[in-house]
Short mmCIF file of C-alpha atoms and ligand atoms in Angstrom, two decimals:
data_model
loop_
_atom_site.label_atom_id
_atom_site.label_comp_id
_atom_site.label_asym_id
_atom_site.label_seq_id
_atom_site.Cartn_x
_atom_site.Cartn_y
_atom_site.Cartn_z
CA MET I 1 146.83 -18.32 -106.33
CA LYS I 2 148.00 -16.24 -103.36
CA VAL I 3 145.58 -15.75 -100.48
CA LEU I 4 146.09 -13.28 -97.66
CA VAL I 5 144.51 -14.35 -94.36
CA ILE I 6 143.69 -11.73 -91.76
CA ASN I 7 142.78 -12.67 -88.18
CA CYS I 8 141.88 -9.55 -86.20
CA GLY I 9 141.70 -10.05 -82.44
CA SER I 10 140.85 -7.44 -79.84
CA SER I 11 144.34 -5.97 -79.75
CA SER I 12 146.22 -7.97 -82.34
CA LEU I 13 146.22 -8.82 -86.01
CA LYS I 14 147.70 -12.12 -87.17
CA TYR I 15 148.25 -12.70 -90.88
CA GLN I 16 149.59 -15.18 -93.38
CA LEU I 17 150.16 -14.92 -97.11
CA ILE I 18 149.75 -18.42 -98.51
CA ASP I 19 150.54 -19.74 -101.99
CA MET I 20 147.62 -22.09 -102.48
CA GLU I 21 149.33 -24.03 -105.29
CA ASN I 22 151.28 -25.91 -102.63
CA GLU I 23 149.87 -24.35 -99.44
CA SER I 24 153.26 -22.85 -98.62
CA VAL I 25 153.40 -19.84 -96.31
CA LEU I 26 155.15 -16.98 -98.12
CA ALA I 27 155.08 -14.72 -95.08
CA LYS I 28 153.35 -14.51 -91.75
CA GLY I 29 153.32 -12.19 -88.82
CA ILE I 30 151.51 -10.37 -86.08
CA CYS I 31 150.72 -6.79 -85.10
CA GLU I 32 150.47 -6.54 -81.32
CA ARG I 33 149.31 -3.91 -78.87
CA ILE I 34 147.03 -2.25 -81.45
CA GLY I 35 145.37 0.78 -79.88
CA ALA I 36 147.93 0.94 -77.07
CA GLU I 37 151.44 2.30 -76.47
CA GLY I 38 154.31 0.42 -78.13
CA SER I 39 152.46 -1.22 -81.05
CA VAL I 40 154.77 -3.60 -82.83
CA LEU I 41 154.73 -5.51 -86.14
CA THR I 42 156.69 -8.76 -86.37
CA HIS I 43 156.92 -9.92 -89.98
CA LYS I 44 158.44 -13.28 -90.94
CA PRO I 45 159.08 -13.79 -94.67
CA ALA I 46 159.80 -17.42 -95.64
CA GLY I 47 163.53 -18.05 -95.92
CA LYS I 48 164.50 -14.57 -94.76
CA ASP I 49 165.19 -12.97 -91.41
CA LYS I 50 162.29 -11.76 -89.35
CA PHE I 51 161.62 -8.04 -89.37
CA VAL I 52 160.35 -6.19 -86.30
CA THR I 53 159.18 -2.60 -86.30
CA GLU I 54 157.59 -0.46 -83.60
CA GLN I 55 155.09 1.91 -85.17
CA PRO I 56 152.00 3.65 -83.84
CA MET I 57 148.87 1.56 -84.61
CA PRO I 58 145.89 3.46 -83.25
CA ASP I 59 143.49 0.96 -84.84
CA HIS I 60 143.32 -2.18 -86.99
CA SER I 61 143.07 -0.24 -90.27
CA VAL I 62 146.56 1.20 -89.73
CA ALA I 63 147.80 -2.30 -88.91
CA VAL I 64 146.33 -3.71 -92.17
CA LYS I 65 148.11 -1.00 -94.13
CA LEU I 66 151.44 -1.76 -92.43
CA VAL I 67 151.00 -5.47 -93.20
CA ILE I 68 150.34 -4.81 -96.90
CA ASP I 69 153.37 -2.49 -97.03
CA ALA I 70 155.57 -5.11 -95.31
CA LEU I 71 154.49 -7.78 -97.81
CA GLN I 72 155.64 -5.53 -100.70
CA ASP I 73 158.76 -4.08 -99.07
CA PRO I 74 161.86 -4.30 -101.31
CA GLU I 75 163.91 -5.88 -98.51
CA HIS I 76 161.67 -8.10 -96.44
CA GLY I 77 158.69 -8.32 -98.79
CA VAL I 78 157.60 -11.43 -100.67
CA ILE I 79 155.51 -9.91 -103.50
CA GLU I 80 156.14 -7.03 -105.87
CA SER I 81 152.65 -5.65 -105.69
CA ALA I 82 149.35 -6.29 -103.94
CA ASP I 83 147.95 -7.21 -107.38
CA GLU I 84 149.53 -10.63 -106.84
CA ILE I 85 147.04 -11.31 -104.03
CA THR I 86 143.96 -13.06 -105.45
CA ALA I 87 141.70 -12.86 -102.40
CA ILE I 88 141.63 -12.08 -98.72
CA GLY I 89 140.17 -14.47 -96.13
CA HIS I 90 139.06 -13.02 -92.80
CA ARG I 91 138.34 -14.73 -89.52
CA VAL I 92 135.00 -13.29 -88.36
CA LEU I 93 133.65 -14.12 -84.93
CA HIS I 94 129.88 -13.84 -85.05
CA ALA I 95 127.05 -13.33 -87.50
CA GLY I 96 124.28 -14.86 -85.39
CA THR I 97 122.12 -17.37 -87.23
CA VAL I 98 122.29 -15.35 -90.45
CA TYR I 99 125.73 -16.53 -91.61
CA SER I 100 127.90 -19.32 -90.30
CA ASP I 101 129.28 -20.93 -93.47
CA ALA I 102 132.10 -19.07 -95.21
CA THR I 103 130.77 -16.40 -97.53
CA LEU I 104 131.92 -13.67 -99.90
CA VAL I 105 131.78 -10.32 -98.12
CA THR I 106 128.91 -8.11 -99.31
CA GLU I 107 127.32 -5.00 -97.83
CA ASP I 108 124.73 -7.29 -96.19
CA VAL I 109 127.43 -9.47 -94.60
CA LYS I 110 129.08 -6.35 -93.16
CA LYS I 111 125.75 -5.13 -91.82
CA VAL I 112 125.14 -8.43 -90.02
CA VAL I 113 128.67 -8.40 -88.56
CA ARG I 114 127.96 -4.85 -87.33
CA ASP I 115 124.58 -5.87 -85.91
CA CYS I 116 126.40 -8.54 -83.88
CA PHE I 117 128.88 -6.15 -82.21
CA ASP I 118 127.24 -6.72 -78.83
CA LEU I 119 127.66 -10.50 -79.20
CA GLY I 120 131.36 -10.19 -79.91
CA PRO I 121 132.50 -6.93 -78.36
CA LEU I 122 136.19 -7.91 -78.34
CA HIS I 123 136.24 -9.32 -81.87
CA ASN I 124 133.45 -8.21 -84.24
CA PRO I 125 134.41 -4.51 -84.41
CA ALA I 126 138.03 -5.46 -85.16
CA ASN I 127 136.90 -8.02 -87.77
CA LEU I 128 134.86 -5.40 -89.60
CA ILE I 129 137.67 -2.82 -89.53
CA GLY I 130 139.99 -5.48 -90.98
CA ILE I 131 137.56 -6.18 -93.84
CA GLU I 132 136.97 -2.52 -94.62
CA ALA I 133 140.69 -1.71 -94.49
CA CYS I 134 141.36 -4.48 -97.04
CA GLU I 135 138.54 -3.24 -99.27
CA LYS I 136 140.10 0.21 -99.19
CA ALA I 137 143.72 -0.88 -99.64
CA MET I 138 142.97 -3.48 -102.36
CA PRO I 139 139.83 -2.34 -104.13
CA GLY I 140 138.04 -4.92 -106.25
CA LYS I 141 139.65 -7.97 -104.60
CA PRO I 142 137.25 -10.55 -103.18
CA ASN I 143 137.09 -10.69 -99.38
CA VAL I 144 135.78 -13.87 -97.76
CA ALA I 145 134.43 -14.08 -94.22
CA VAL I 146 135.05 -17.37 -92.39
CA PHE I 147 132.94 -17.53 -89.26
CA ASP I 148 134.15 -18.81 -85.91
CA THR I 149 130.66 -20.24 -85.32
CA ALA I 150 130.69 -22.73 -88.23
CA PHE I 151 131.64 -25.74 -86.09
CA GLY I 152 129.40 -25.16 -83.06
CA MET I 153 126.41 -24.16 -85.18
CA ASN I 154 125.78 -27.84 -85.89
CA MET I 155 125.87 -29.09 -82.30
CA PRO I 156 122.68 -30.93 -81.29
CA GLN I 157 119.83 -28.75 -80.00
CA LYS I 158 120.03 -30.28 -76.52
CA ALA I 159 123.57 -28.89 -76.22
CA ALA I 160 122.81 -25.60 -77.95
CA MET I 161 119.78 -24.50 -75.93
CA TYR I 162 119.82 -22.51 -72.70
CA ALA I 163 117.05 -23.57 -70.32
CA ILE I 164 115.40 -20.15 -70.37
CA PRO I 165 111.97 -19.28 -71.81
CA TYR I 166 111.89 -20.58 -75.38
CA GLU I 167 110.54 -17.28 -76.68
CA TYR I 168 114.03 -15.72 -76.37
CA TYR I 169 115.36 -18.30 -78.78
CA GLU I 170 112.50 -17.60 -81.17
CA LYS I 171 112.71 -13.82 -80.83
CA TYR I 172 116.46 -13.24 -80.66
CA SER I 173 118.13 -16.57 -81.53
CA ILE I 174 119.55 -16.75 -78.01
CA ARG I 175 121.38 -20.08 -78.04
CA ARG I 176 124.88 -21.47 -77.64
CA TYR I 177 126.98 -20.92 -80.77
CA GLY I 178 130.53 -21.88 -79.76
CA PHE I 179 133.65 -20.24 -81.16
CA HIS I 180 137.19 -21.07 -82.29
CA GLY I 181 135.23 -23.18 -84.78
CA THR I 182 137.85 -23.03 -87.52
CA SER I 183 140.39 -24.37 -85.05
CA HIS I 184 138.16 -27.09 -83.56
CA MET I 185 137.18 -28.24 -87.06
CA PHE I 186 140.78 -28.30 -88.28
CA VAL I 187 142.23 -30.02 -85.20
CA SER I 188 139.46 -32.59 -84.77
CA GLY I 189 139.60 -33.37 -88.51
CA GLU I 190 143.38 -33.89 -88.40
CA THR I 191 143.00 -36.07 -85.30
CA VAL I 192 140.43 -38.31 -87.00
CA LYS I 193 142.93 -38.76 -89.86
CA LEU I 194 145.81 -39.40 -87.45
CA LEU I 195 143.84 -42.07 -85.58
CA GLY I 196 142.59 -43.58 -88.82
CA LYS I 197 139.15 -43.95 -87.27
CA ASP I 198 136.21 -42.27 -89.02
CA ASP I 199 134.01 -42.18 -85.90
CA ALA I 200 136.73 -41.18 -83.43
CA LYS I 201 135.53 -39.50 -80.24
CA VAL I 202 137.78 -36.49 -79.78
CA ILE I 203 138.08 -33.77 -77.15
CA VAL I 204 139.99 -30.70 -78.37
CA CYS I 205 141.34 -28.26 -75.78
CA HIS I 206 141.99 -24.99 -77.66
CA ILE I 207 143.76 -23.09 -74.90
CA GLY I 208 145.17 -19.73 -75.92
CA ASN I 209 144.35 -16.30 -74.61
CA GLY I 210 140.74 -17.15 -75.46
CA ALA I 211 140.11 -20.79 -74.57
CA SER I 212 137.46 -23.33 -75.42
CA ILE I 213 137.01 -27.06 -75.49
CA SER I 214 134.99 -29.22 -77.84
CA ALA I 215 133.66 -32.75 -78.06
CA SER I 216 133.24 -34.24 -81.51
CA ILE I 217 132.55 -37.60 -83.10
CA GLY I 218 134.11 -38.12 -86.51
CA GLY I 219 134.81 -34.38 -86.66
CA LYS I 220 131.17 -33.41 -86.04
CA CYS I 221 130.49 -31.18 -83.05
CA VAL I 222 128.73 -32.79 -80.09
CA ASP I 223 129.28 -29.89 -77.70
CA THR I 224 131.62 -26.95 -77.18
CA SER I 225 132.24 -24.76 -74.17
CA MET I 226 131.64 -21.21 -75.45
CA GLY I 227 128.06 -20.01 -75.66
CA LEU I 228 126.12 -17.08 -77.06
CA THR I 229 129.39 -15.17 -76.78
CA PRO I 230 133.02 -16.25 -76.20
CA LEU I 231 132.64 -15.62 -72.46
CA GLU I 232 131.20 -18.98 -71.38
CA GLY I 233 133.21 -22.02 -70.40
CA LEU I 234 136.87 -22.23 -69.46
CA ILE I 235 138.86 -19.71 -67.42
CA MET I 236 140.77 -17.61 -69.99
CA GLY I 237 143.45 -14.92 -69.98
CA THR I 238 141.05 -12.12 -69.06
CA ARG I 239 137.63 -13.83 -69.31
CA SER I 240 135.88 -15.50 -66.40
CA GLY I 241 134.25 -18.38 -68.24
CA ASP I 242 131.24 -19.89 -66.42
CA VAL I 243 129.76 -17.85 -63.57
CA ASP I 244 126.40 -17.89 -61.82
CA PRO I 245 124.47 -15.05 -63.54
CA ALA I 246 123.31 -13.87 -60.11
CA VAL I 247 126.89 -12.75 -59.47
CA LEU I 248 126.30 -10.00 -62.05
CA GLN I 249 123.25 -8.66 -60.27
CA PHE I 250 124.94 -8.74 -56.88
CA ILE I 251 128.07 -6.89 -58.00
CA CYS I 252 126.12 -4.37 -60.12
CA ASN I 253 123.94 -3.51 -57.12
CA HIS I 254 126.75 -3.31 -54.59
CA GLU I 255 129.31 -1.53 -56.79
CA HIS I 256 126.73 0.70 -58.52
CA ILE I 257 127.84 -0.27 -61.99
CA SER I 258 125.84 -1.09 -65.11
CA VAL I 259 125.47 -4.53 -66.71
CA ASP I 260 127.65 -3.28 -69.59
CA GLU I 261 130.39 -2.33 -67.14
CA MET I 262 130.07 -5.68 -65.44
CA LEU I 263 130.38 -7.55 -68.74
CA ASN I 264 133.46 -5.52 -69.53
CA ILE I 265 134.93 -6.71 -66.22
CA LEU I 266 134.03 -10.34 -67.01
CA ASN I 267 135.58 -10.03 -70.48
CA LYS I 268 138.67 -7.96 -69.79
CA LYS I 269 139.57 -8.03 -66.10
CA SER I 270 138.75 -11.56 -65.01
CA GLY I 271 140.18 -15.00 -65.75
CA LEU I 272 143.87 -15.57 -64.99
CA LEU I 273 144.38 -11.82 -64.68
CA GLY I 274 141.54 -11.27 -62.22
CA LEU I 275 142.29 -14.28 -60.04
CA SER I 276 146.07 -13.91 -59.92
CA GLY I 277 146.32 -10.13 -60.03
CA VAL I 278 149.56 -10.78 -61.95
CA SER I 279 148.88 -11.09 -65.68
CA SER I 280 146.64 -12.56 -68.35
CA ASP I 281 149.65 -14.28 -69.87
CA LEU I 282 150.01 -17.82 -68.61
CA ARG I 283 153.81 -17.60 -68.69
CA ASP I 284 153.79 -14.72 -66.19
CA VAL I 285 151.36 -16.53 -63.90
CA VAL I 286 153.45 -19.74 -63.97
CA LYS I 287 156.54 -17.68 -63.12
CA ALA I 288 154.80 -15.92 -60.22
CA ALA I 289 153.47 -19.23 -58.91
CA GLY I 290 157.05 -20.55 -58.98
CA GLU I 291 157.98 -17.60 -56.76
CA GLU I 292 155.31 -18.69 -54.26
CA ASN I 293 152.71 -16.05 -55.17
CA GLU I 294 149.65 -17.65 -53.55
CA ARG I 295 147.07 -16.03 -55.83
CA ALA I 296 149.01 -17.07 -58.91
CA LYS I 297 149.04 -20.64 -57.59
CA LEU I 298 145.30 -20.49 -56.99
CA ALA I 299 144.67 -19.08 -60.48
CA LEU I 300 146.59 -21.96 -62.06
CA GLU I 301 144.81 -24.57 -59.96
CA ALA I 302 141.41 -23.15 -60.91
CA TYR I 303 142.44 -22.87 -64.59
CA VAL I 304 143.46 -26.53 -64.76
CA TYR I 305 140.50 -27.69 -62.66
CA ARG I 306 138.02 -26.10 -65.07
CA ILE I 307 139.64 -27.90 -68.02
CA VAL I 308 139.55 -31.21 -66.14
CA LYS I 309 135.84 -30.74 -65.34
CA TYR I 310 134.98 -30.07 -68.98
CA ILE I 311 136.95 -33.09 -70.17
CA GLY I 312 135.01 -35.26 -67.73
CA ALA I 313 131.73 -33.80 -68.90
CA TYR I 314 132.57 -34.29 -72.57
CA ALA I 315 133.80 -37.85 -72.10
CA ALA I 316 130.42 -38.51 -70.49
CA ALA I 317 128.56 -36.68 -73.28
CA MET I 318 130.15 -38.97 -75.87
CA ASN I 319 130.09 -42.09 -73.67
CA GLY I 320 133.85 -42.36 -74.12
CA VAL I 321 136.81 -40.66 -75.68
CA ASP I 322 139.54 -41.87 -78.04
CA ALA I 323 141.80 -38.83 -77.98
CA ILE I 324 142.35 -35.65 -75.99
CA VAL I 325 144.13 -33.00 -78.03
CA PHE I 326 145.91 -29.86 -76.87
CA THR I 327 146.25 -26.87 -79.20
CA ALA I 328 146.75 -23.06 -79.37
CA GLY I 329 149.30 -20.93 -77.48
CA VAL I 330 149.04 -22.64 -74.09
CA GLY I 331 147.99 -26.09 -75.32
CA GLU I 332 150.90 -26.31 -77.77
CA ASN I 333 153.54 -24.83 -75.48
CA SER I 334 152.84 -25.37 -71.80
CA VAL I 335 154.32 -28.60 -70.46
CA PRO I 336 153.01 -28.11 -66.88
CA ILE I 337 149.43 -27.32 -67.93
CA ARG I 338 149.22 -30.48 -70.04
CA GLU I 339 150.80 -32.51 -67.26
CA ASN I 340 148.52 -31.16 -64.55
CA VAL I 341 145.39 -31.69 -66.64
CA CYS I 342 146.35 -35.28 -67.42
CA LYS I 343 147.13 -36.03 -63.74
CA SER I 344 143.39 -35.99 -63.04
CA LEU I 345 142.39 -38.19 -65.98
CA GLY I 346 143.68 -41.57 -64.85
CA TYR I 347 140.09 -42.76 -64.34
CA LEU I 348 139.55 -42.43 -68.11
CA GLY I 349 142.61 -44.54 -68.84
CA VAL I 350 144.84 -41.58 -69.67
CA GLU I 351 148.53 -42.23 -69.09
CA LEU I 352 150.86 -39.38 -69.98
CA ASP I 353 154.45 -40.07 -71.04
CA LYS I 354 156.33 -37.38 -69.10
CA LYS I 355 159.34 -37.37 -71.41
CA LYS I 356 157.25 -37.13 -74.57
CA ASN I 357 155.29 -34.28 -73.00
CA GLU I 358 158.51 -32.42 -72.25
CA ASN I 359 159.96 -32.98 -75.72
CA VAL I 360 157.16 -31.57 -77.87
CA SER I 361 158.83 -29.40 -80.49
CA GLY I 362 156.22 -27.55 -82.52
CA ASP I 363 154.98 -30.50 -84.58
CA THR I 364 152.13 -32.91 -83.95
CA ALA I 365 153.11 -35.32 -81.18
CA ILE I 366 151.47 -38.17 -79.30
CA ILE I 367 152.40 -37.61 -75.66
CA SER I 368 150.56 -40.49 -73.99
CA SER I 369 152.31 -43.77 -73.18
CA ASP I 370 152.00 -46.64 -75.64
CA ASP I 371 149.62 -48.39 -73.22
CA SER I 372 147.37 -45.38 -72.60
CA LYS I 373 143.72 -46.23 -73.31
CA VAL I 374 143.12 -42.68 -74.51
CA LYS I 375 145.62 -40.99 -76.82
CA VAL I 376 146.86 -37.59 -75.67
CA ILE I 377 148.05 -35.47 -78.57
CA VAL I 378 149.57 -32.05 -79.15
CA LEU I 379 148.45 -30.81 -82.57
CA PRO I 380 149.29 -27.25 -83.68
CA THR I 381 146.19 -25.51 -84.90
CA ASN I 382 146.30 -23.74 -88.26
CA GLU I 383 143.31 -21.42 -88.44
CA GLU I 384 144.98 -19.43 -91.22
CA LEU I 385 145.41 -22.40 -93.57
CA ALA I 386 141.83 -23.53 -92.90
CA ILE I 387 140.58 -20.00 -93.67
CA ALA I 388 142.65 -19.86 -96.87
CA ARG I 389 141.16 -23.20 -98.01
CA GLU I 390 137.63 -21.89 -97.42
CA THR I 391 138.53 -18.71 -99.30
CA VAL I 392 139.77 -20.61 -102.35
CA LYS I 393 136.46 -22.50 -102.55
CA LEU I 394 134.58 -19.22 -102.98
CA VAL I 395 136.73 -17.29 -105.47
N1 LIG T 401 155.90 -21.05 -74.44
C1 LIG T 401 154.74 -20.85 -73.84
N2 LIG T 401 154.47 -21.42 -72.65
C2 LIG T 401 153.30 -21.22 -72.04
N3 LIG T 401 152.31 -20.46 -72.53
C3 LIG T 401 152.53 -19.86 -73.69
C4 LIG T 401 153.74 -20.02 -74.42
N4 LIG T 401 153.63 -19.30 -75.57
C5 LIG T 401 152.43 -18.71 -75.54
N5 LIG T 401 151.75 -19.06 -74.42
C6 LIG T 401 150.42 -18.62 -74.00
O1 LIG T 401 149.57 -18.58 -75.14
C7 LIG T 401 148.71 -17.42 -75.05
C8 LIG T 401 148.34 -16.95 -76.43
O2 LIG T 401 147.79 -17.99 -77.17
P1 LIG T 401 147.21 -17.74 -78.62
O3 LIG T 401 146.65 -19.03 -79.10
O4 LIG T 401 148.23 -17.08 -79.46
O5 LIG T 401 146.03 -16.76 -78.23
P2 LIG T 401 145.07 -15.80 -79.03
O6 LIG T 401 144.99 -16.35 -80.42
O7 LIG T 401 143.80 -15.91 -78.28
O8 LIG T 401 145.71 -14.45 -78.96
C9 LIG T 401 149.53 -16.40 -74.29
O9 LIG T 401 148.71 -15.57 -73.55
C10 LIG T 401 150.42 -17.25 -73.42
O10 LIG T 401 149.84 -17.32 -72.13
C1 LIG T 402 136.71 -16.68 -79.84
C2 LIG T 402 137.93 -16.23 -79.16
O1 LIG T 402 137.97 -16.18 -77.96
O2 LIG T 402 138.97 -15.90 -79.94
P1 LIG T 402 140.43 -15.48 -79.44
O3 LIG T 402 140.98 -16.64 -78.71
O4 LIG T 402 141.19 -15.20 -80.73
O5 LIG T 402 140.28 -14.29 -78.57
MG1 LIG T 403 143.52 -17.45 -81.27
#
């Protein structure tokens, strides 16, 4: 059975075609800069050279079409026809309290995803376009929605509730949901297996462009840093993470902007980009800091500091921690971020092995010293495989 997994982000589309007989990736790739100048598709068929093409992609539906064409291309394709695809699994950000377990896409599911646009303004619209483009391009094939909220949905009430009048929870289900759930579930589950300890206390730092951190015991969520929307918590590429809500009122009043405009600023112009003034991409900020750009240095210090604070809070929440795991674009690749985070964790009994940290090569690696009380691990996330597994269960 071949499953196509589609992960639509705000300006990108990541995909994998997976043969579920042996979970081998037949092809994977990414469409970047969707909706902007210079859209590009990078397609990597297994065992063949990668194929890169710059093509206009005004929206995600065009990107889906290009992906399906690339998969069937006589030269760099891996299937003869889209008929070979049994089902499509989609990462979907938010469906409130209505759906959080993986489900077959129906008209009602699409309606709920649409109703939640304001809770996931960067993701939900793209997710829905991705689903509808697949329905159109491959009529009759089952589409499965795998929700980013599945992991956080089960956190205890004391962690999920905001201390605001209870009626807003009753009326509108205003609570903390948490996101990157597919990743936190996959990575914490793999860590429990790696440690061989069923009740392992694990902190997962999913640090990519979006970033969140979770605490779990035996793979079950205790707490996670994103809230009602993916804006709460860590400092991200363009998102502020935690701010005093009174900041919104002050800036709206003084700059004469609406709350919607302010939220757009917190989502798209803040974080590493806003603080450094350089870029939302960590690599650019690290480079600028190396060239003595003071704001870039400050942005990095604040970025690391926020992660350190959350790790401390989550170790306290679980009354201990067995492993701290780094994953996603930054977590898997940035030697200095991992090193600087671990520098402040000596009090927990964390001892990083500098050499091991520098020699991580794309696979799972333990980067703490043999004597470290807490294991520090780099474990590549695989949201696409986890989504494909959920998809298979439903078709
Ligand atoms: N080699 C690297 N070193 C440091 N950071 C990296 C490296 N590769 C990617 N990143 C960071 O990872 C981020 C993207 O992470 P990713 O998990 O792909 O994010 P998302 O899924 O949210 O788009 C980039 O913005 C970049 O800052
Ligand atoms: C939830 C979220 O922030 O996702 P991403 O990192 O893909 O933007
Ligand atoms: Mg991601």
